[in-house]
Short mmCIF file of C-alpha atoms in Angstrom, two decimals:
data_model
loop_
_atom_site.label_atom_id
_atom_site.label_comp_id
_atom_site.label_asym_id
_atom_site.label_seq_id
_atom_site.Cartn_x
_atom_site.Cartn_y
_atom_site.Cartn_z
CA UNK F 286 -9.41 -10.65 33.82
CA UNK F 287 -13.16 -10.98 34.12
CA UNK F 288 -14.21 -14.42 32.89
CA UNK F 289 -17.22 -14.56 30.56
CA UNK F 290 -16.81 -18.14 29.47
CA UNK F 291 -19.66 -20.56 30.12
CA UNK F 292 -19.50 -24.26 29.37
CA UNK F 293 -22.61 -24.90 27.35
CA UNK F 294 -25.21 -23.27 25.17
CA UNK F 295 -27.80 -24.11 27.86
CA UNK F 296 -25.83 -22.15 30.45
CA UNK F 297 -25.37 -19.30 28.00
CA UNK F 298 -29.09 -18.96 27.31
CA UNK F 299 -30.21 -19.22 30.94
CA UNK F 300 -32.88 -16.68 31.80
CA UNK F 301 -34.49 -16.35 28.38
CA UNK F 302 -38.24 -16.44 28.89
CA UNK F 303 -41.50 -16.23 26.97
CA UNK F 304 -42.32 -12.77 25.66
CA UNK F 305 -38.78 -11.42 25.64
CA UNK F 306 -37.16 -9.29 22.95
CA UNK F 307 -34.06 -10.88 21.44
CA UNK F 308 -31.56 -9.53 18.94
CA UNK F 309 -29.93 -12.13 16.69
CA UNK F 310 -26.94 -11.39 14.47
CA UNK F 311 -26.42 -12.54 10.91
CA UNK F 312 -27.19 -11.53 7.34
CA UNK F 313 -29.20 -14.17 5.56
CA UNK F 314 -27.69 -17.36 6.95
CA UNK F 315 -24.20 -15.80 7.11
CA UNK F 316 -22.98 -15.40 10.69
CA UNK F 317 -26.13 -16.59 12.45
CA UNK F 318 -25.77 -18.05 15.97
CA UNK F 319 -26.95 -21.48 14.88
CA UNK F 320 -26.21 -23.34 18.13
CA UNK F 321 -28.14 -20.77 20.17
CA UNK F 322 -31.08 -20.92 17.75
CA UNK F 323 -31.19 -24.72 18.12
CA UNK F 324 -31.24 -24.25 21.89
CA UNK F 325 -34.09 -21.71 21.66
CA UNK F 326 -36.05 -24.36 19.73
CA UNK F 327 -35.26 -26.92 22.43
CA UNK F 328 -36.24 -24.51 25.23
CA UNK F 329 -39.51 -23.85 23.40
CA UNK F 330 -39.73 -20.26 24.62
CA UNK F 331 -42.60 -18.53 22.87
CA UNK F 332 -44.11 -15.10 22.17
CA UNK F 333 -40.65 -13.82 21.28
CA UNK F 334 -39.94 -10.54 19.55
CA UNK F 335 -36.90 -11.11 17.34
CA UNK F 336 -34.76 -8.32 15.93
CA UNK F 337 -32.81 -9.81 13.05
CA UNK F 338 -32.08 -8.52 9.54
CA UNK F 339 -33.64 -11.64 8.01
CA UNK F 340 -35.91 -14.45 9.16
CA UNK F 341 -33.89 -17.45 7.98
CA UNK F 342 -35.12 -19.99 5.46
CA UNK F 343 -37.89 -22.53 6.01
CA UNK F 344 -35.67 -25.17 7.62
CA UNK F 345 -32.71 -23.22 8.98
CA UNK F 346 -31.94 -20.15 11.05
CA UNK F 347 -34.93 -18.30 12.49
CA UNK F 348 -37.15 -20.36 10.18
CA UNK F 349 -36.83 -23.11 12.81
CA UNK F 350 -38.42 -20.86 15.46
CA UNK F 351 -41.12 -19.76 13.02
CA UNK F 352 -42.01 -23.39 12.27
CA UNK F 353 -42.70 -23.93 15.97
CA UNK F 354 -44.63 -20.64 16.28
CA UNK F 355 -42.20 -19.32 18.87
CA UNK F 356 -42.03 -15.85 17.35
CA UNK F 357 -44.77 -13.30 17.96
CA UNK F 358 -43.10 -10.41 16.19
CA UNK F 359 -40.23 -10.06 13.70
CA UNK F 360 -38.29 -6.85 13.21
CA UNK F 361 -36.32 -7.23 9.95
CA UNK F 362 -35.37 -5.47 6.74
CA UNK F 363 -35.78 -8.36 4.31
CA UNK F 364 -37.81 -11.53 4.72
CA UNK F 365 -38.01 -12.82 1.15
CA UNK F 366 -36.67 -16.36 1.43
CA UNK F 367 -39.14 -17.96 3.80
CA UNK F 368 -42.51 -19.37 2.70
CA UNK F 369 -43.67 -20.15 6.24
CA UNK F 370 -42.87 -16.60 7.26
CA UNK F 371 -44.96 -15.24 4.39
CA UNK F 372 -47.87 -17.52 5.31
CA UNK F 373 -47.84 -16.46 8.98
CA UNK F 374 -47.51 -12.80 8.05
CA UNK F 375 -50.35 -12.80 5.50
CA UNK F 376 -52.62 -14.74 7.89
CA UNK F 377 -51.90 -12.24 10.67
CA UNK F 378 -50.37 -14.83 13.03
CA UNK F 379 -47.05 -13.05 12.90
CA UNK F 380 -46.52 -9.36 13.52
CA UNK F 381 -43.87 -7.86 11.24
CA UNK F 382 -42.04 -4.55 11.47
CA UNK F 383 -40.04 -3.93 8.30
CA UNK F 384 -37.20 -1.48 8.82
CA UNK F 385 -34.64 -0.15 6.33
CA UNK F 386 -31.45 -2.15 6.76
CA UNK F 387 -29.20 0.78 7.61
CA UNK F 388 -31.75 2.07 10.10
CA UNK F 389 -31.98 -1.39 11.67
CA UNK F 390 -28.20 -1.53 12.01
CA UNK F 391 -28.05 1.97 13.46
CA UNK F 392 -30.87 1.27 15.95
CA UNK F 393 -28.66 -1.56 17.24
CA UNK F 394 -25.51 0.55 17.19
CA UNK F 395 -27.33 3.39 19.01
CA UNK F 396 -28.37 0.96 21.75
CA UNK F 397 -24.79 -0.32 21.92
CA UNK F 398 -23.44 3.23 22.10
CA UNK F 399 -25.98 4.62 24.61
CA UNK F 400 -27.66 6.97 22.16
CA UNK F 401 -31.46 7.00 22.59
CA UNK F 402 -32.40 8.17 19.11
CA UNK F 403 -31.04 9.60 15.86
CA UNK F 404 -32.16 11.18 12.61
CA UNK F 405 -31.76 9.43 9.27
CA UNK F 406 -32.93 10.29 5.75
CA UNK F 407 -33.79 6.63 5.02
CA UNK F 408 -37.51 6.13 4.53
CA UNK F 409 -38.46 9.79 4.38
CA UNK F 410 -41.62 10.20 2.27
CA UNK F 411 -42.43 6.48 2.51
CA UNK F 412 -44.70 4.46 4.80
CA UNK F 413 -41.70 3.84 7.07
CA UNK F 414 -41.89 7.51 8.11
CA UNK F 415 -45.57 7.37 9.10
CA UNK F 416 -46.09 8.65 12.64
CA UNK F 417 -42.44 9.59 13.08
CA UNK F 418 -40.99 13.00 13.82
CA UNK F 419 -39.52 14.68 10.74
CA UNK F 420 -36.82 17.32 10.74
CA UNK F 421 -34.79 19.17 8.13
CA UNK F 422 -30.99 19.27 8.39
CA UNK F 423 -28.81 20.93 5.73
CA UNK F 424 -31.77 21.21 3.37
CA UNK F 425 -32.62 17.52 3.55
CA UNK F 426 -35.49 15.80 5.36
CA UNK F 427 -34.78 13.20 8.05
CA UNK F 428 -36.89 11.02 10.32
CA UNK F 429 -36.36 10.31 14.00
CA UNK F 430 -35.56 6.69 14.84
CA UNK F 431 -35.08 5.23 18.33
CA UNK F 432 -32.51 2.81 19.69
CA UNK F 433 -33.77 -0.73 20.22
CA UNK F 434 -34.45 -1.99 23.72
CA UNK F 435 -33.81 -5.71 23.92
CA UNK F 436 -33.50 -8.22 26.76
CA UNK F 437 -30.88 -10.42 25.10
CA UNK F 438 -28.57 -10.05 22.17
CA UNK F 439 -27.19 -13.26 20.65
CA UNK F 440 -24.23 -12.79 18.34
CA UNK F 441 -21.92 -15.17 16.52
CA UNK F 442 -18.19 -14.64 16.09
CA UNK F 443 -15.34 -16.59 14.54
CA UNK F 444 -12.98 -16.50 17.50
CA UNK F 445 -13.44 -15.37 21.04
CA UNK F 446 -11.54 -15.61 24.29
CA UNK F 447 -12.54 -16.26 27.91
CA UNK F 448 -12.72 -12.51 28.50
CA UNK F 449 -15.45 -12.17 25.87
CA UNK F 450 -13.31 -10.48 23.21
CA UNK F 451 -14.56 -11.21 19.70
CA UNK F 452 -13.10 -11.48 16.22
CA UNK F 453 -15.33 -11.93 13.18
CA UNK F 454 -14.55 -13.40 9.80
CA UNK F 455 -15.49 -12.01 6.39
CA UNK F 456 -18.99 -10.68 5.94
CA UNK F 457 -20.17 -12.63 9.00
CA UNK F 458 -19.40 -9.48 11.00
CA UNK F 459 -22.60 -7.83 9.64
CA UNK F 460 -25.12 -7.27 12.48
CA UNK F 461 -23.11 -9.26 15.00
CA UNK F 462 -20.82 -6.33 15.72
CA UNK F 463 -23.48 -3.62 16.28
CA UNK F 464 -25.67 -6.01 18.28
CA UNK F 465 -22.89 -6.90 20.74
CA UNK F 466 -23.65 -4.94 23.88
CA UNK F 467 -26.92 -3.58 22.47
CA UNK F 468 -29.15 -5.50 24.93
CA UNK F 469 -29.21 -6.01 28.69
CA UNK F 470 -27.34 -9.30 28.27
CA UNK F 471 -25.18 -10.25 25.29
CA UNK F 472 -24.41 -13.88 24.54
CA UNK F 473 -21.62 -14.67 22.09
CA UNK F 474 -21.42 -17.98 20.26
CA UNK F 475 -17.99 -18.62 18.75
CA UNK F 476 -16.44 -21.25 16.51
CA UNK F 477 -13.25 -21.25 18.54
CA UNK F 478 -12.98 -20.20 22.19
CA UNK F 479 -9.39 -19.64 23.28
CA UNK F 480 -7.72 -18.75 26.58
CA UNK F 481 -7.27 -15.04 27.34
CA UNK F 482 -3.96 -13.78 26.03
CA UNK F 483 -4.13 -15.86 22.88
CA UNK F 484 -5.77 -13.20 20.70
CA UNK F 485 -3.77 -10.09 19.78
CA UNK F 486 -5.50 -7.07 21.43
CA UNK F 487 -4.85 -5.13 18.21
CA UNK F 488 -7.04 -7.55 16.28
CA UNK F 489 -10.12 -7.53 18.55
CA UNK F 490 -13.30 -6.31 16.79
CA UNK F 491 -15.55 -6.21 19.89
CA UNK F 492 -14.06 -5.88 23.39
CA UNK F 493 -15.23 -8.28 26.06
CA UNK F 494 -16.98 -5.55 28.07
CA UNK F 495 -19.86 -5.84 25.55
CA UNK F 496 -20.30 -9.57 26.19
CA UNK F 497 -21.70 -11.19 29.34
CA UNK F 498 -21.50 -14.85 28.31
CA UNK F 499 -19.41 -16.60 25.71
CA UNK F 500 -19.47 -20.24 24.63
CA UNK F 501 -18.04 -22.40 21.88
CA UNK F 502 -20.68 -23.85 19.58
CA UNK F 503 -20.67 -27.63 19.28
CA UNK F 504 -21.18 -27.85 15.55
CA UNK F 505 -21.48 -25.35 12.73
CA UNK F 506 -23.29 -26.24 9.55
CA UNK F 507 -22.70 -22.74 8.07
CA UNK F 508 -25.21 -23.32 5.32
CA UNK F 509 -24.81 -21.33 2.11
CA UNK F 510 -27.99 -19.73 0.79
CA UNK F 511 -26.88 -19.00 -2.79
CA UNK F 512 -23.90 -21.10 -3.79
CA UNK F 513 -22.47 -19.30 -6.83
CA UNK F 514 -19.25 -20.56 -8.37
CA UNK F 515 -17.38 -20.48 -11.67
CA UNK F 516 -15.72 -23.53 -13.22
CA UNK F 517 -12.04 -23.99 -12.39
CA UNK F 518 -10.86 -23.65 -15.98
CA UNK F 519 -12.52 -20.26 -16.64
CA UNK I 270 -34.61 -4.05 -27.72
CA UNK I 271 -31.80 -4.80 -25.28
CA UNK I 272 -31.24 -8.00 -23.31
CA UNK I 273 -30.60 -7.75 -19.58
CA UNK I 274 -26.89 -8.21 -20.31
CA UNK I 275 -26.96 -5.31 -22.78
CA UNK I 276 -28.71 -3.08 -20.23
CA UNK I 277 -25.88 -3.93 -17.82
CA UNK I 278 -23.34 -3.23 -20.56
CA UNK I 279 -24.78 0.22 -21.20
CA UNK I 280 -24.86 1.08 -17.48
CA UNK I 281 -21.25 -0.08 -17.12
CA UNK I 282 -20.28 2.92 -19.26
CA UNK I 283 -21.49 5.18 -16.42
CA UNK I 284 -18.90 3.69 -14.07
CA UNK I 285 -15.88 5.99 -13.99
CA UNK I 286 -12.29 5.63 -12.83
CA UNK I 287 -11.98 5.92 -9.03
CA UNK I 288 -15.63 5.11 -8.32
CA UNK I 289 -16.89 3.11 -5.36
CA UNK I 290 -20.08 1.44 -6.62
CA UNK I 291 -22.97 -0.35 -4.93
CA UNK I 292 -24.79 -2.84 -7.13
CA UNK I 293 -28.28 -4.08 -6.34
CA UNK I 294 -29.66 -7.54 -7.00
CA UNK I 295 -30.65 -8.62 -10.54
CA UNK I 296 -29.52 -6.70 -13.65
CA UNK I 297 -27.30 -4.37 -11.54
CA UNK I 298 -25.18 -7.34 -10.40
CA UNK I 299 -24.34 -8.02 -14.07
CA UNK I 300 -22.83 -4.53 -14.47
CA UNK I 301 -19.61 -5.71 -12.77
CA UNK I 302 -18.97 -8.03 -15.74
CA UNK I 303 -18.78 -5.15 -18.22
CA UNK I 304 -16.82 -2.41 -16.48
CA UNK I 305 -13.69 -1.39 -18.40
CA UNK I 306 -10.64 -3.21 -17.11
CA UNK I 307 -8.32 -0.23 -17.57
CA UNK I 308 -10.00 1.80 -14.78
CA UNK I 309 -9.94 1.40 -10.99
CA UNK I 310 -13.32 0.64 -9.48
CA UNK I 311 -14.31 -0.97 -6.16
CA UNK I 312 -17.64 -2.66 -5.61
CA UNK I 313 -19.33 -2.27 -2.24
CA UNK I 314 -21.88 -4.70 -0.90
CA UNK I 315 -23.95 -3.34 1.97
CA UNK I 316 -23.63 -6.51 4.04
CA UNK I 317 -20.07 -5.45 4.72
CA UNK I 318 -17.46 -5.72 1.98
CA UNK I 319 -15.56 -3.35 -0.30
CA UNK I 320 -13.47 -4.74 -3.13
CA UNK I 321 -15.71 -7.58 -4.22
CA UNK I 322 -14.31 -9.89 -6.86
CA UNK I 323 -15.85 -12.56 -9.09
CA UNK I 324 -17.66 -15.68 -7.87
CA UNK I 325 -15.28 -18.24 -6.34
CA UNK I 326 -13.99 -21.26 -8.20
CA UNK I 327 -15.90 -24.44 -7.54
CA UNK I 328 -14.85 -25.87 -4.18
CA UNK I 329 -13.39 -22.57 -2.94
CA UNK I 330 -16.67 -21.00 -1.79
CA UNK I 331 -16.75 -19.70 1.78
CA UNK I 332 -20.03 -19.42 3.74
CA UNK I 333 -18.59 -16.38 5.53
CA UNK I 334 -17.94 -14.38 2.36
CA UNK I 335 -21.13 -13.41 0.54
CA UNK I 336 -22.70 -10.40 -1.16
CA UNK I 337 -26.01 -8.72 -0.37
CA UNK I 338 -27.76 -11.20 -2.67
CA UNK I 339 -26.42 -13.96 -0.36
CA UNK I 340 -24.24 -15.28 -3.19
CA UNK I 341 -20.77 -16.60 -2.43
CA UNK I 342 -18.11 -14.16 -3.68
CA UNK I 343 -14.38 -13.51 -3.56
CA UNK I 344 -12.41 -10.40 -2.66
CA UNK I 345 -9.74 -8.57 -4.64
CA UNK I 346 -6.45 -7.09 -3.37
CA UNK I 347 -7.28 -3.98 -1.32
CA UNK I 348 -10.61 -5.39 -0.12
CA UNK I 349 -11.97 -4.85 3.39
CA UNK I 350 -14.75 -6.17 5.60
CA UNK I 351 -16.83 -4.14 8.04
CA UNK I 352 -20.09 -4.38 9.95
CA UNK I 353 -23.57 -3.38 8.79
CA UNK I 354 -23.73 -0.14 10.81
CA UNK I 355 -20.39 0.97 9.39
CA UNK I 356 -21.49 -0.07 5.91
CA UNK I 357 -24.56 2.14 5.97
CA UNK I 358 -22.47 4.87 7.55
CA UNK I 359 -20.35 5.05 4.41
CA UNK I 360 -23.51 5.00 2.30
CA UNK I 361 -25.21 7.80 4.30
CA UNK I 362 -22.08 9.94 4.29
CA UNK I 363 -21.93 9.58 0.51
CA UNK I 364 -18.60 7.84 0.22
CA UNK I 365 -20.16 5.52 -2.35
CA UNK I 366 -20.11 7.33 -5.71
CA UNK I 367 -22.72 5.39 -7.64
CA UNK I 368 -25.69 3.23 -6.73
CA UNK I 369 -27.29 0.99 -9.35
CA UNK I 370 -30.52 -0.75 -8.45
CA UNK I 371 -33.64 -2.28 -9.90
CA UNK I 372 -37.18 -0.93 -9.62
CA UNK I 373 -40.82 -1.84 -10.15
CA UNK I 374 -41.75 1.78 -10.93
CA UNK I 375 -39.96 5.10 -11.43
CA UNK I 376 -41.77 8.43 -11.68
CA UNK I 377 -40.89 11.65 -13.48
CA UNK I 378 -40.28 13.40 -10.14
CA UNK I 379 -37.53 10.88 -9.33
CA UNK I 380 -39.61 8.74 -6.97
CA UNK I 381 -38.89 5.02 -6.95
CA UNK I 382 -40.93 1.99 -5.82
CA UNK I 383 -39.27 -1.39 -5.56
CA UNK I 384 -40.08 -3.16 -2.30
CA UNK I 385 -43.73 -3.99 -1.91
CA UNK I 386 -46.88 -4.88 -3.84
CA UNK I 387 -49.70 -4.55 -1.29
CA UNK I 388 -51.53 -7.84 -0.76
CA UNK I 389 -49.18 -9.73 -3.08
CA UNK I 390 -45.51 -9.40 -2.33
CA UNK I 391 -43.88 -8.15 0.85
CA UNK I 392 -40.24 -9.13 0.95
CA UNK I 393 -39.00 -5.98 2.63
CA UNK I 394 -36.89 -3.04 1.56
CA UNK I 395 -33.53 -4.44 2.62
CA UNK I 396 -30.99 -1.66 2.16
CA UNK I 397 -32.77 0.05 -0.75
CA UNK I 398 -34.39 2.83 1.31
CA UNK I 399 -31.07 3.76 2.92
CA UNK I 400 -29.28 3.70 -0.43
CA UNK I 401 -31.76 5.84 -2.34
CA UNK I 402 -32.15 8.35 0.52
CA UNK I 403 -28.44 9.06 0.65
CA UNK I 404 -26.79 8.33 -2.69
CA UNK I 405 -26.05 11.31 -4.90
CA UNK I 406 -25.92 9.35 -8.10
CA UNK I 407 -28.60 6.69 -8.59
CA UNK I 408 -29.13 4.77 -11.81
CA UNK I 409 -32.08 2.44 -12.13
CA UNK I 410 -31.80 -0.68 -14.29
CA UNK I 411 -35.23 -2.00 -15.17
CA UNK I 412 -37.55 -3.27 -17.85
CA UNK I 413 -39.57 -0.48 -19.48
CA UNK I 414 -42.88 -2.34 -19.24
CA UNK I 415 -44.12 -5.04 -16.85
CA UNK I 416 -45.24 -8.53 -17.81
CA UNK I 417 -48.76 -7.25 -18.43
CA UNK I 418 -47.35 -4.76 -20.94
CA UNK I 419 -47.89 -1.74 -18.70
CA UNK I 420 -45.36 1.06 -18.49
CA UNK I 421 -43.16 1.18 -15.39
CA UNK I 422 -42.04 4.71 -16.31
CA UNK I 423 -44.82 6.79 -14.78
CA UNK I 424 -46.06 10.29 -14.02
CA UNK I 425 -46.49 9.17 -10.41
CA UNK I 426 -45.66 5.88 -8.71
CA UNK I 427 -48.67 3.78 -7.72
CA UNK I 428 -46.84 1.30 -5.45
CA UNK I 429 -45.52 2.10 -1.95
CA UNK I 430 -42.43 4.29 -2.34
CA UNK I 431 -38.87 3.34 -1.55
CA UNK I 432 -37.60 6.90 -1.85
CA UNK I 433 -38.66 10.32 -3.09
CA UNK I 434 -37.06 12.51 -5.75
CA UNK I 435 -33.84 10.52 -5.85
CA UNK I 436 -33.42 8.74 -9.21
CA UNK I 437 -31.17 10.50 -11.73
CA UNK I 438 -31.09 8.11 -14.66
CA UNK I 439 -32.99 5.05 -15.91
CA UNK I 440 -31.71 2.47 -18.38
CA UNK I 441 -34.27 0.06 -19.85
CA UNK I 442 -34.39 -2.38 -22.75
CA UNK I 443 -35.70 0.52 -24.87
CA UNK I 444 -34.05 3.73 -23.74
CA UNK I 445 -31.77 5.80 -21.53
CA UNK I 446 -33.76 8.42 -19.65
CA UNK I 447 -32.52 11.26 -17.50
CA UNK I 448 -34.71 12.74 -14.78
CA UNK I 449 -34.67 16.53 -15.02
CA UNK I 450 -36.62 19.10 -12.96
CA UNK I 451 -39.20 19.02 -15.81
CA UNK I 452 -39.43 15.22 -16.00
CA UNK I 453 -38.02 12.36 -18.06
CA UNK I 454 -35.70 13.41 -20.87
CA UNK I 455 -35.01 10.84 -23.59
CA UNK I 456 -31.25 10.64 -24.05
CA UNK I 457 -30.69 7.50 -26.10
CA UNK I 458 -32.68 4.72 -27.72
CA UNK I 459 -31.86 1.03 -28.01
CA UNK I 460 -30.49 0.00 -31.43
CA UNK I 461 -33.37 -0.52 -33.84
CA UNK I 462 -35.99 1.01 -31.50
CA UNK I 463 -37.74 4.16 -32.70
CA UNK I 464 -38.60 7.22 -30.62
CA UNK I 465 -42.28 6.52 -31.36
CA UNK I 466 -41.99 3.02 -29.88
CA UNK I 467 -40.45 4.44 -26.71
CA UNK I 468 -43.16 7.09 -26.40
CA UNK I 469 -45.80 4.39 -26.83
CA UNK I 470 -44.28 2.25 -24.06
CA UNK I 471 -44.03 5.17 -21.64
CA UNK I 472 -46.89 6.46 -19.49
CA UNK I 473 -44.96 9.55 -18.36
CA UNK I 474 -44.35 12.49 -20.66
CA UNK I 475 -40.99 12.44 -22.41
CA UNK I 476 -38.89 15.48 -23.20
CA UNK I 477 -37.51 14.83 -26.68
CA UNK I 478 -35.06 17.39 -28.00
CA UNK I 479 -33.43 17.05 -31.40
CA UNK I 480 -31.75 13.90 -32.62
CA UNK I 481 -31.88 10.93 -30.24
CA UNK I 482 -28.81 8.73 -30.79
CA UNK I 483 -28.65 4.95 -30.44
CA UNK I 484 -27.05 3.55 -27.29
CA UNK I 485 -23.47 2.38 -27.47
CA UNK I 486 -23.54 -1.19 -26.20
CA UNK I 487 -20.26 -2.31 -27.72
#
């Protein structure tokens, strides 16, 4: 077995420097690597390009990095829940590349799968297609999109083992699965890190070959963005 | 004039037995409440779940189980979870039978705009561009006119587009419209609303043939 386990978030994030491009998993606040984000704040690395479907909220998730002006450029599909983000974007402090969500996911998956580029119909005829190669397949127009190139990918899983194998829970799989192995170095933050041999190989979502470093997060707030419930007696 | 709930009720009649359905945020989310209970339908949410159920009971919400609107949800028997790349794979390969979403503008050529107001609102397109580019059957749920009283049913969209030539049907508080190769065709009118009132509230030309029945929102 090749051991990927490291003992702390600080060890896991070693080597991250100013100006790097970092992928971060999660959809909204669901499945974000919250311990790693806290460490990025502590490290105070700046001029980052972050590839993440969303930009967090004002006081949680990537919003914490935005507050400290650590992000130079955001690549996302939806950034609606963050007032500080909007302010920085409208004032020109923050560069923003809005990408259709499925294209964003596929640009990660392509990087993970060693495919340099692909055609997709998403965004054809819109400003997303501006400057991109267009081609017709089966009577339908498509645009050429390229795989992302990132220095680090930081993903969050439910369970992981020392070999770097990952299992996700619920909809927290989202971008964490296609981002694993999509950068030069992938760091996995897990809620529960178990010895190799504990997880059933049949149940592994991402094999350890995609992960270079794995650590167990100290605490997980797992904040809910839109708590919607119905009364018990309904 | 229909309420948002009644718009959702009318659209629910378009959901057929055996359909996999993607619901957008806003009025489309309400559609799930009105689908007939004697048919089999599964709701897909693009953040990675098929077989979405109702909101959880108080105290049973799980931060790891949400829909694309970031709301806590539950799953029904037969549900499954998957990642975002896989999710949009099933959307692109047209496994999802029906997509229902909101819009700021729809044009008579089937163009839709719903993600950006230059200089005012830039929240991003989320999954809307992927959905409208690939779905075969797209129904838009929207208000017929904006808050300033201007028609959102147009000859040509004025806002940045989300997709081109893709919308098939529009349900508003006033009417059900079908998009044909020659433009918007008026299919139904809201109870108590006249054809003249719909024409007046619509910037685009309307094809009006014969008797226009009232919508069934029972």
